Each structure stands twice: as structure tokens, then as C-alpha cells.
Coordinates of N, CA and C in Angstrom, one line a residue:
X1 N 1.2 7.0 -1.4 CA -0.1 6.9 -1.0 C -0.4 5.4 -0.9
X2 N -1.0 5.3 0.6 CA -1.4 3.4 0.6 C -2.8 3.4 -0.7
X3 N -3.2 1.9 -0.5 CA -4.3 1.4 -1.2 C -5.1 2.2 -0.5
X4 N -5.4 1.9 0.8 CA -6.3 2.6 2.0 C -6.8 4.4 1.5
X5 N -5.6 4.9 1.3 CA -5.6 6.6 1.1 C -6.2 6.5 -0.4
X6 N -5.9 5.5 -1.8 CA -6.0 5.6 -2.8 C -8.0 5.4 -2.9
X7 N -8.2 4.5 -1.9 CA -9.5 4.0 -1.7 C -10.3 5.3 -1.4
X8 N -10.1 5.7 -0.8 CA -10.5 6.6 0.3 C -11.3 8.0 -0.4
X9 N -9.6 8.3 -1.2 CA -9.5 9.4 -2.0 C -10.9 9.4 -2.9
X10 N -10.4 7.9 -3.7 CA -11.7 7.2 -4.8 C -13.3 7.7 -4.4
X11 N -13.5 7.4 -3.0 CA -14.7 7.5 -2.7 C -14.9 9.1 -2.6
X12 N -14.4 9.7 -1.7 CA -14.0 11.1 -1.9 C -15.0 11.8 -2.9
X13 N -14.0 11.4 -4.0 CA -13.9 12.3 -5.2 C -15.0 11.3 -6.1
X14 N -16.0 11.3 -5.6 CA -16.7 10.5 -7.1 C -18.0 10.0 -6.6
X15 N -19.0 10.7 -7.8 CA -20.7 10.0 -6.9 C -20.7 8.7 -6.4
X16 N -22.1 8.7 -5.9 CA -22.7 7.8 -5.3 C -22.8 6.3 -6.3
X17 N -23.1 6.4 -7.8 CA -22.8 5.5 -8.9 C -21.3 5.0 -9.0
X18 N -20.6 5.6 -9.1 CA -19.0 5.3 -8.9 C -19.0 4.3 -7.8
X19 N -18.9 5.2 -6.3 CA -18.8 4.3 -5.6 C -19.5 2.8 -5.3
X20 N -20.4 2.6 -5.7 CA -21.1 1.5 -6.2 C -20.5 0.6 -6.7
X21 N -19.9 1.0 -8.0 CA -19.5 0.4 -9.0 C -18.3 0.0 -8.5
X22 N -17.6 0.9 -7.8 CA -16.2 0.5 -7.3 C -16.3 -0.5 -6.1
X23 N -17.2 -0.6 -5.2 CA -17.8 -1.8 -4.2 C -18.3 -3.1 -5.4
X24 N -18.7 -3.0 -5.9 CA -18.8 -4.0 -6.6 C -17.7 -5.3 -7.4
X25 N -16.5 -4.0 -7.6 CA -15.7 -4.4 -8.7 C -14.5 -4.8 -7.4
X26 N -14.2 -4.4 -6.5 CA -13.3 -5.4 -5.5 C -12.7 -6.4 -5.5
X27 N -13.8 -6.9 -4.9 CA -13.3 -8.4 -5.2 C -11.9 -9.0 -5.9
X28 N -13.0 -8.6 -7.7 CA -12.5 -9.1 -8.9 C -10.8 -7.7 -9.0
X29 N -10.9 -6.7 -8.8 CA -10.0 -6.1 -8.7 C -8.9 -6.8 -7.8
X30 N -9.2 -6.8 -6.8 CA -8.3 -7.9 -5.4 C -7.5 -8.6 -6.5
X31 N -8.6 -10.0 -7.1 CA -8.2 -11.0 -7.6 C -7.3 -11.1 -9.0
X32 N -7.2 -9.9 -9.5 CA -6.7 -9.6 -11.0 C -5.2 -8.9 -10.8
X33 N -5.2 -8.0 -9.3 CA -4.1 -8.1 -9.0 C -3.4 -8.7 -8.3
X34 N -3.4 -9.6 -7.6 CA -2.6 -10.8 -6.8 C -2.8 -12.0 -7.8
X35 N -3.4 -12.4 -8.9 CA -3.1 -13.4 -9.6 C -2.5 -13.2 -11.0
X36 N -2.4 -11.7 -11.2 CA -1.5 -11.5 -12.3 C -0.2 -10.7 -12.1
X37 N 0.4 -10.2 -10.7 CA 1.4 -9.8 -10.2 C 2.5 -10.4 -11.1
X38 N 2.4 -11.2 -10.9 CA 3.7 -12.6 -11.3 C 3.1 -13.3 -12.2
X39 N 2.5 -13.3 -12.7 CA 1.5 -14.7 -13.8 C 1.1 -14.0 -14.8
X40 N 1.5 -12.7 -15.7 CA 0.8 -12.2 -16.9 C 1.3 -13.4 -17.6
X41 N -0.2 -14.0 -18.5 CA 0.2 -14.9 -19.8 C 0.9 -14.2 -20.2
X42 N 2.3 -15.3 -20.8 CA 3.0 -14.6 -21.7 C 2.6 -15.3 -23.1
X43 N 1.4 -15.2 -23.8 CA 0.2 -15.9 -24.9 C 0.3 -14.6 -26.0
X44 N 0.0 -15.3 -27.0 CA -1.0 -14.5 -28.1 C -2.1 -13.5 -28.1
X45 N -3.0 -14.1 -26.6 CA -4.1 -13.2 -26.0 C -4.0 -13.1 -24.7
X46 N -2.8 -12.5 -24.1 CA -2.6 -12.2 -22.8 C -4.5 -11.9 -21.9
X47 N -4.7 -10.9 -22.5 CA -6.2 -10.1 -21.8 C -7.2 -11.7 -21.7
X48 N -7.5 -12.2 -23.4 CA -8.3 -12.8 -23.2 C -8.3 -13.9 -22.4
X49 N -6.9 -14.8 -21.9 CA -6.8 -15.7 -20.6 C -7.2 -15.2 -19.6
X50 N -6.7 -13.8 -19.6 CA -6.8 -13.4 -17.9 C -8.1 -13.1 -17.6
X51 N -8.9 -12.8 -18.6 CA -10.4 -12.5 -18.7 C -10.6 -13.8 -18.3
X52 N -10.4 -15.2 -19.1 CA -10.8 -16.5 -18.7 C -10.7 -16.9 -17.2
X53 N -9.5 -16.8 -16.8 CA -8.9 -17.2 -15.5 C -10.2 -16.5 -14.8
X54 N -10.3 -15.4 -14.8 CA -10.9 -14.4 -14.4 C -12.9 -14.7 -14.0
X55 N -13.2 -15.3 -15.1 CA -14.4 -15.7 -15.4 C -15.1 -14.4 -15.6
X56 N -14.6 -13.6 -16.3 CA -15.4 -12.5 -17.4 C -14.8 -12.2 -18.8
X57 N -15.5 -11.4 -19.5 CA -15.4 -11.2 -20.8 C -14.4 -10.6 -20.7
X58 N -13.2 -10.6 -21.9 CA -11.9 -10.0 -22.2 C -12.6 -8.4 -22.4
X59 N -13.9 -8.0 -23.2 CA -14.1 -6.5 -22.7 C -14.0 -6.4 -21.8
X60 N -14.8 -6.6 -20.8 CA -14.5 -6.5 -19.2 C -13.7 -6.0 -18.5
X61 N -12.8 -6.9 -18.7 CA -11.4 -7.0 -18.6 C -10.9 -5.6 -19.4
X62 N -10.6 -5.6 -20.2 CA -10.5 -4.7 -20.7 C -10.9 -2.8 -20.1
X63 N -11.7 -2.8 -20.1 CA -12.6 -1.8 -19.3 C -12.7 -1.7 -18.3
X64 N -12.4 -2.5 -17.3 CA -12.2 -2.4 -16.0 C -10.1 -1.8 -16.0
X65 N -9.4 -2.3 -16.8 CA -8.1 -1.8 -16.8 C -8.1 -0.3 -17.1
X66 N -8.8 -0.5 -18.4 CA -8.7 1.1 -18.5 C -9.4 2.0 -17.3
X67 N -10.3 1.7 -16.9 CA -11.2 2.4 -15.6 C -9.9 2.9 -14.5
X68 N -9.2 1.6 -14.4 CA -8.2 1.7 -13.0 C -7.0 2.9 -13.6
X69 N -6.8 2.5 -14.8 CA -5.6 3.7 -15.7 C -6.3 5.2 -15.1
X70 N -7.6 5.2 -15.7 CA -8.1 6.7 -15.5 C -8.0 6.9 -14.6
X71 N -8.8 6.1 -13.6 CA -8.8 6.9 -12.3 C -7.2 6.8 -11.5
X72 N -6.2 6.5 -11.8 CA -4.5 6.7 -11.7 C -4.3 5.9 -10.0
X73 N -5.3 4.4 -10.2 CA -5.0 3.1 -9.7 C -3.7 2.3 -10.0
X74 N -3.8 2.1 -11.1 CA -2.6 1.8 -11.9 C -1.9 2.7 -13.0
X75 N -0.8 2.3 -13.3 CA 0.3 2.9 -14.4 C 0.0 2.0 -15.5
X76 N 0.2 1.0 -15.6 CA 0.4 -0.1 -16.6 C 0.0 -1.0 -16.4
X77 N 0.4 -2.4 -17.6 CA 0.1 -3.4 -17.4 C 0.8 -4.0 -18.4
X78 N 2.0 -4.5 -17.5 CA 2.9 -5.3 -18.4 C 3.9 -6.0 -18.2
X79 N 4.8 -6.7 -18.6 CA 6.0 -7.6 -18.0 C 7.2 -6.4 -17.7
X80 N 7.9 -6.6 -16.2 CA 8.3 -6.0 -16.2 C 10.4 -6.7 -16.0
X81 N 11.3 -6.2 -17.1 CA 12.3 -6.7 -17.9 C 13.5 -6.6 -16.6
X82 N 14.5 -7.5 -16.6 CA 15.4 -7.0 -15.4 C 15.5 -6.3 -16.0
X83 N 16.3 -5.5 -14.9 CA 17.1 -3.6 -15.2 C 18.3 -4.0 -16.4
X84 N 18.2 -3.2 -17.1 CA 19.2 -3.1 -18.1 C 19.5 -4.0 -19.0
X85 N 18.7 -5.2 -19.1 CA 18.5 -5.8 -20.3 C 18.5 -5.7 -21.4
X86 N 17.5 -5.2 -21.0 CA 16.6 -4.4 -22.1 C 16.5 -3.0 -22.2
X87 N 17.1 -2.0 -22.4 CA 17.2 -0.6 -22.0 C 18.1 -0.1 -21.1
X88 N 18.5 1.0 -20.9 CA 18.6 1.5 -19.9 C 17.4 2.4 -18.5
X89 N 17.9 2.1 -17.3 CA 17.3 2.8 -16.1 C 17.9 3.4 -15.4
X90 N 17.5 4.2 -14.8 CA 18.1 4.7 -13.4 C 16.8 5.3 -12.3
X91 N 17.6 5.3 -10.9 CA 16.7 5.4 -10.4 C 16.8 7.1 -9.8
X92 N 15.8 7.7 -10.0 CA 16.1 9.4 -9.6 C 16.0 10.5 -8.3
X93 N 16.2 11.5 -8.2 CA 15.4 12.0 -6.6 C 15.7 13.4 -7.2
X94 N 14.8 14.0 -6.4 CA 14.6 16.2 -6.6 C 14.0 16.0 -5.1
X95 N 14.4 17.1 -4.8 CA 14.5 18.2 -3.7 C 13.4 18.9 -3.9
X96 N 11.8 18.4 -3.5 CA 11.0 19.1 -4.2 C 10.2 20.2 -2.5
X97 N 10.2 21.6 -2.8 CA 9.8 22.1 -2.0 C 8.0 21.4 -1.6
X98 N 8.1 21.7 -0.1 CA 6.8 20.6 -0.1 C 5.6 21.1 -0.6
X99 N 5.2 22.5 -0.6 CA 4.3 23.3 -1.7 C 3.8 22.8 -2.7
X100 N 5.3 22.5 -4.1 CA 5.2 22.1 -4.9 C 5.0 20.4 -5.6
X101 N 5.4 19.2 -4.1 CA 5.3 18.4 -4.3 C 4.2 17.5 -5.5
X102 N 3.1 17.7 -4.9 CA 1.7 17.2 -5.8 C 2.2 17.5 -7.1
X103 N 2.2 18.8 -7.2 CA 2.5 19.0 -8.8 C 3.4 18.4 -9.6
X104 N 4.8 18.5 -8.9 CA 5.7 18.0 -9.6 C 5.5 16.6 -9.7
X105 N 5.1 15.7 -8.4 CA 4.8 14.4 -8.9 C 3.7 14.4 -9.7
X106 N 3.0 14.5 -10.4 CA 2.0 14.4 -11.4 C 2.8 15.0 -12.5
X107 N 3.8 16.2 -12.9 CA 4.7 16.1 -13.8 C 5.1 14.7 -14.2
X108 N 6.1 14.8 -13.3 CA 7.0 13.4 -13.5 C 6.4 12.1 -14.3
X109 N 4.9 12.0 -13.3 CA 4.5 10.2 -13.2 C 3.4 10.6 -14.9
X110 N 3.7 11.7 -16.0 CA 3.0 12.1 -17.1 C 4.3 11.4 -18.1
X111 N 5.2 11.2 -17.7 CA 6.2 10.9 -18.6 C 6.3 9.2 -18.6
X112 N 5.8 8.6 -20.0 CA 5.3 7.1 -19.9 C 6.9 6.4 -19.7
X113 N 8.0 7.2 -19.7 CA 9.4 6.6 -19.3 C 9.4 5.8 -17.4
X114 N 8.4 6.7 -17.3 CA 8.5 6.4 -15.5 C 7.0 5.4 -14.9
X115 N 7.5 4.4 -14.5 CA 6.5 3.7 -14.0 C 5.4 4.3 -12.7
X116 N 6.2 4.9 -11.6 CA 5.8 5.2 -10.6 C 6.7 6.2 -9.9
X117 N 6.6 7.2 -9.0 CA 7.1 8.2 -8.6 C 6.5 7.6 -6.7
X118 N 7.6 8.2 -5.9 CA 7.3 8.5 -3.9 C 7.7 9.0 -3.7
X119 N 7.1 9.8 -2.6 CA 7.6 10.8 -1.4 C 8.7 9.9 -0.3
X120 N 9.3 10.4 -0.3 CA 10.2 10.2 0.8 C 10.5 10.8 1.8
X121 N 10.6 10.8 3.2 CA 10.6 11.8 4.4 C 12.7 12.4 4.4
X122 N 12.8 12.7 3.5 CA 14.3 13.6 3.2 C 14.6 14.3 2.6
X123 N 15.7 14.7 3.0 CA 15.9 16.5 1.6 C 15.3 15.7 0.0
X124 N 16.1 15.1 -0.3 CA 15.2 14.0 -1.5 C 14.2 13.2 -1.3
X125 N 13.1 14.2 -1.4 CA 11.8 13.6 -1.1 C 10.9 13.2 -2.4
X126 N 11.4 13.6 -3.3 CA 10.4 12.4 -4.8 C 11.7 12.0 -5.4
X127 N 11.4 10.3 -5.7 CA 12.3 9.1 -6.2 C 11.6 8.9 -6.8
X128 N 11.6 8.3 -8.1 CA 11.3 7.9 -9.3 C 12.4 6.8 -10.1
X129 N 11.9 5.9 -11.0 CA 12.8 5.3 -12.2 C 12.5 6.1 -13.0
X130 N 13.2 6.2 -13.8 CA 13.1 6.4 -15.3 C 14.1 5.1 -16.4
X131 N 13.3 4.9 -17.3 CA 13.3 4.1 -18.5 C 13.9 4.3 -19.8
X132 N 14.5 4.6 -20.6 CA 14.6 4.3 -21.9 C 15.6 3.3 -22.8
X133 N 15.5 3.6 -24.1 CA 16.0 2.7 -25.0 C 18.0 2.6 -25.1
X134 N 17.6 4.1 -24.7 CA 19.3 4.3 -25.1 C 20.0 5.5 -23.7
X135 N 21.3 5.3 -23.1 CA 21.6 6.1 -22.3 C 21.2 7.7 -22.6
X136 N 21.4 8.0 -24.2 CA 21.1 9.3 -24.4 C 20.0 9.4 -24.2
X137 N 18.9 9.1 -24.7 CA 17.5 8.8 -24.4 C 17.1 9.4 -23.2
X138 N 18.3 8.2 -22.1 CA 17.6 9.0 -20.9 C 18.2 10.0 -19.8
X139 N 19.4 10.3 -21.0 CA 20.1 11.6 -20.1 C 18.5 12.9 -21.1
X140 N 18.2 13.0 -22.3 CA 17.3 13.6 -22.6 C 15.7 13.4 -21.9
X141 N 15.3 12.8 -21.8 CA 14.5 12.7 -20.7 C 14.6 12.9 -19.2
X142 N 15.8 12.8 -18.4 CA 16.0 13.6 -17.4 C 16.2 14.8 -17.7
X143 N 16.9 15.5 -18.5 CA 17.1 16.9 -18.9 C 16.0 17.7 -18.7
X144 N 15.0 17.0 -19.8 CA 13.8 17.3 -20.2 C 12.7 18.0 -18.8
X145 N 13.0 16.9 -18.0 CA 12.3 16.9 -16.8 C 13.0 17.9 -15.9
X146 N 13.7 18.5 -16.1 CA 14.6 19.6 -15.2 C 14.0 20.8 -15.8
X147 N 13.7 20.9 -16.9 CA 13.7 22.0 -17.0 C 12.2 22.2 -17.2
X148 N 11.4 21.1 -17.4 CA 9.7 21.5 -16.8 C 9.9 22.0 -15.7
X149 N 10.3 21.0 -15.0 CA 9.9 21.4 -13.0 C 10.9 22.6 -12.9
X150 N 12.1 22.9 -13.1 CA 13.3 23.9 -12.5 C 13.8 23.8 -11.8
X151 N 13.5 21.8 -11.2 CA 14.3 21.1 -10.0 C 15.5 20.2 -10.8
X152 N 16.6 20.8 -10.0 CA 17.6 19.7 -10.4 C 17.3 18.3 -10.0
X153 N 17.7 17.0 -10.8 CA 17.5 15.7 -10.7 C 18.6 15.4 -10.4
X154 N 18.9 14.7 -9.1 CA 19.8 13.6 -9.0 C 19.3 11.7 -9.7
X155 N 21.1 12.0 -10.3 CA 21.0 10.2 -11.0 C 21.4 9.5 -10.3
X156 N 21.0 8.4 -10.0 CA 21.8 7.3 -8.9 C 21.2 5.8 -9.6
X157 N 22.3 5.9 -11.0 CA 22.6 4.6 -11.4 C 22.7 3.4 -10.6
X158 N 22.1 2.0 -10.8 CA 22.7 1.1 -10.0 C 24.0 0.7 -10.1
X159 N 24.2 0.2 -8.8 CA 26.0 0.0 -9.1 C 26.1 -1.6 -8.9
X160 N 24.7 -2.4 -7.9 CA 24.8 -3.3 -7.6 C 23.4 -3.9 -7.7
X161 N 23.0 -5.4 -8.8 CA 21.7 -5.9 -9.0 C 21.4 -6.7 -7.2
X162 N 20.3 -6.3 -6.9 CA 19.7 -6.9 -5.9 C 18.1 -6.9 -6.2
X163 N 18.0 -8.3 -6.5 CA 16.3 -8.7 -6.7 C 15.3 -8.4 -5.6
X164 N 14.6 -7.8 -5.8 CA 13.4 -7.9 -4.7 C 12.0 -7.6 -5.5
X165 N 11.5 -8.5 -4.8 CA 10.3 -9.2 -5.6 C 9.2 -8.3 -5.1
X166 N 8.7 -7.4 -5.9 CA 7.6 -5.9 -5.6 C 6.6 -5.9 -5.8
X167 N 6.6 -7.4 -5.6 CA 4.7 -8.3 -5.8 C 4.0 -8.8 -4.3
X168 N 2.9 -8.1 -3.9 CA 2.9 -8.1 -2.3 C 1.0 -8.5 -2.9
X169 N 0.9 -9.4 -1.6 CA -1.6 -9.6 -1.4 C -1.5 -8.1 -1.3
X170 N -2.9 -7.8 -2.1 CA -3.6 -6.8 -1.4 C -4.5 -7.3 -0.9
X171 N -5.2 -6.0 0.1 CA -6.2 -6.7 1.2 C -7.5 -5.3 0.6
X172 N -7.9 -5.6 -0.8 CA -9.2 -4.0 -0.8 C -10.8 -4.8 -0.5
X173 N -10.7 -6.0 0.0 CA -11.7 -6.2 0.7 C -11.5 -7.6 1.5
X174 N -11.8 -7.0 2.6 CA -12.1 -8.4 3.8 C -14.0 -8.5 4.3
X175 N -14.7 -9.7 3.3 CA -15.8 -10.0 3.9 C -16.1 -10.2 5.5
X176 N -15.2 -10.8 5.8 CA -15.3 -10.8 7.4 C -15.8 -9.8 8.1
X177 N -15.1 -8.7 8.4 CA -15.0 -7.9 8.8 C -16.1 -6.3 8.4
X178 N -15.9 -6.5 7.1 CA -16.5 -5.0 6.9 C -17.8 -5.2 5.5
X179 N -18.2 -6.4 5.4 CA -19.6 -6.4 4.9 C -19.4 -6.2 2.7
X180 N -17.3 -6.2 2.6 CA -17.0 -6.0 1.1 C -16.5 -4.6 1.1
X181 N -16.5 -3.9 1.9 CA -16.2 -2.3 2.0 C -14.4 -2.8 2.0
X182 N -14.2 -1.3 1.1 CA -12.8 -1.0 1.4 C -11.9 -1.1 2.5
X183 N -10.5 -1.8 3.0 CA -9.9 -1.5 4.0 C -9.6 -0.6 3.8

């Protein structure tokens, strides 16, 4: 789902006060994620710099993260480790009938091992990572997830590190153009 569809949705599903609040908070949303993409303090008080940087209160801050958590804007918020450093990963795919898609991805993206889950236009149309501490870990956590959904999981370990940097501008408001409203 783009930002666009996620926006969209947002307004959708949620009063006239919401949307408000969510026109309001833009901007600073914009700005919280393109300046902390790549730049989480790595401090004592990670929140309260970024609150500073920010020019609001670390509650704020605070409350506005969790706001974006609920409403399932974001996953997390945190440093993220090369692959296999620290843990093991792999990256996953199911064969999910298109019926059941939604569901199963909201399965999946419930399991705090997995950052983020996509559709893909292929017989393997939901790809996901999954995360843990120890290989067993995450052969049990794949398992685990097989037998919620009753979709087999393909594993497709990396075989080869290739960096690519999955820090991109967002654009959830252009003044020019549309008066602060959502693209």
C-alpha cells in the first residue's frame, strides 16, 4: 500500500476530529520521518533529542509515535542491524489465495519477528522478513506461522549481502500545490 492509499484509507476510516488532527500533524510527521530515516540518536535519550531536533515535547513525540503504531502507519522505531549480525533473518513468501490475502497479511505483520509484509503480482504474492535470535527460533516461528495460516512458507535465505539503502523523502504534504492536504 503507497503512503497515498495509507492516507487515503486514514481519512476513510476516521471522523472529522481525526482528520483534522491528522492535517495538522503532517508536516511534523513528513519531517520526523525523513530526518530520522538514517539519523536515530544513538543517545541516552534517543526520543528526547528527536523531540528537540523536532521542536516539541518528547511527550509529543512520544504520542504522536504511538498514534502512527495504532493506526498501523508504522511498525517500529528503531536501529535497524545488518542482516545476520545480530540474529538470524530470512526473507519469506506463501502462495496466498487472493480471498485470503488481507487476512493473512495482518496474521503475519502480528508477529513482532516481522518488520513488514507485500503483495507481490506472483504465484508468491506475500514476502515478508522474519527475525530472530537463533536459527531454531526462526525455523519455530516460521513453523508457527504455517500452521496459523495452513499456507506453506517458502524460505529463501540470503546467499549474497547487497546493501540497499530503504530510506526514501516522503512527499504527505506539498504546500504548493494542495493548501497542506495529503498527496
Amino acid at each position: 500500500m503507497s503512503i497515498k492509499e495509507v492516507q487515503q484509507t486514514h481519512h476513510t476510516n476516521n471522523s472529522d476530529a481525526n482528520k483534522s488532527e491528522w492535517n495538522n500533524n503532517l508536516a511534523l510527521i513528513q519531517r520526523l520521518f525523513d530526518q530520522f530515516q538514517h539519523n536515530l540518536p544513538l543517545t541516552p535519550t534517543p526520543y528526547a533529542d528527536m523531540a528537540t531536533e523536532l521542536g516539541i515535547e518528547e511527550a509529543e513525540l512520544l504520542s504522536l509515535l504511538k498514534s502512527l503504531q495504532s493506526q498501523h502507519l508504522i511498525s517500529r522505531v528503531g536501529a535497524v542491524f545488518q542482516v545476520n549480525r545480530v540474529g538470524v533473518s530470512t526473507l519469506a513468501a506463501m502462495a496466498v489465495p487472493e480471498e485470503r490475502l488481507e487476512t493473512i497479511a495482518e496474521m503475519i505483520s502480528r508477529y513482532p519477528s516481522v518488520n513488514h509484509n507485500y503483495e507481490r503480482e506472483h504465484h508468491f504474492n506475500l514476502w515478508f522478513v522474519v527475525t530472530a535470535e537463533t536459527s531454531e527460533q526462526l525455523d519455530d516461528i516460521l513453523q508457527q506461522m504455517q500452521q496459523q495460516t495452513g499456507i506453506v512458507i517458502l524460505k529463501l535465505p540470503m546467499e549474497k549481502d547487497y546493501h540497499i539503502d530503504l530510506g526514501f523523502p516522503l512527499q504527505l504534504v506539498d504546500n504548493q500545490q494542495s493548501g497542506g492536504q495529503p498527496q
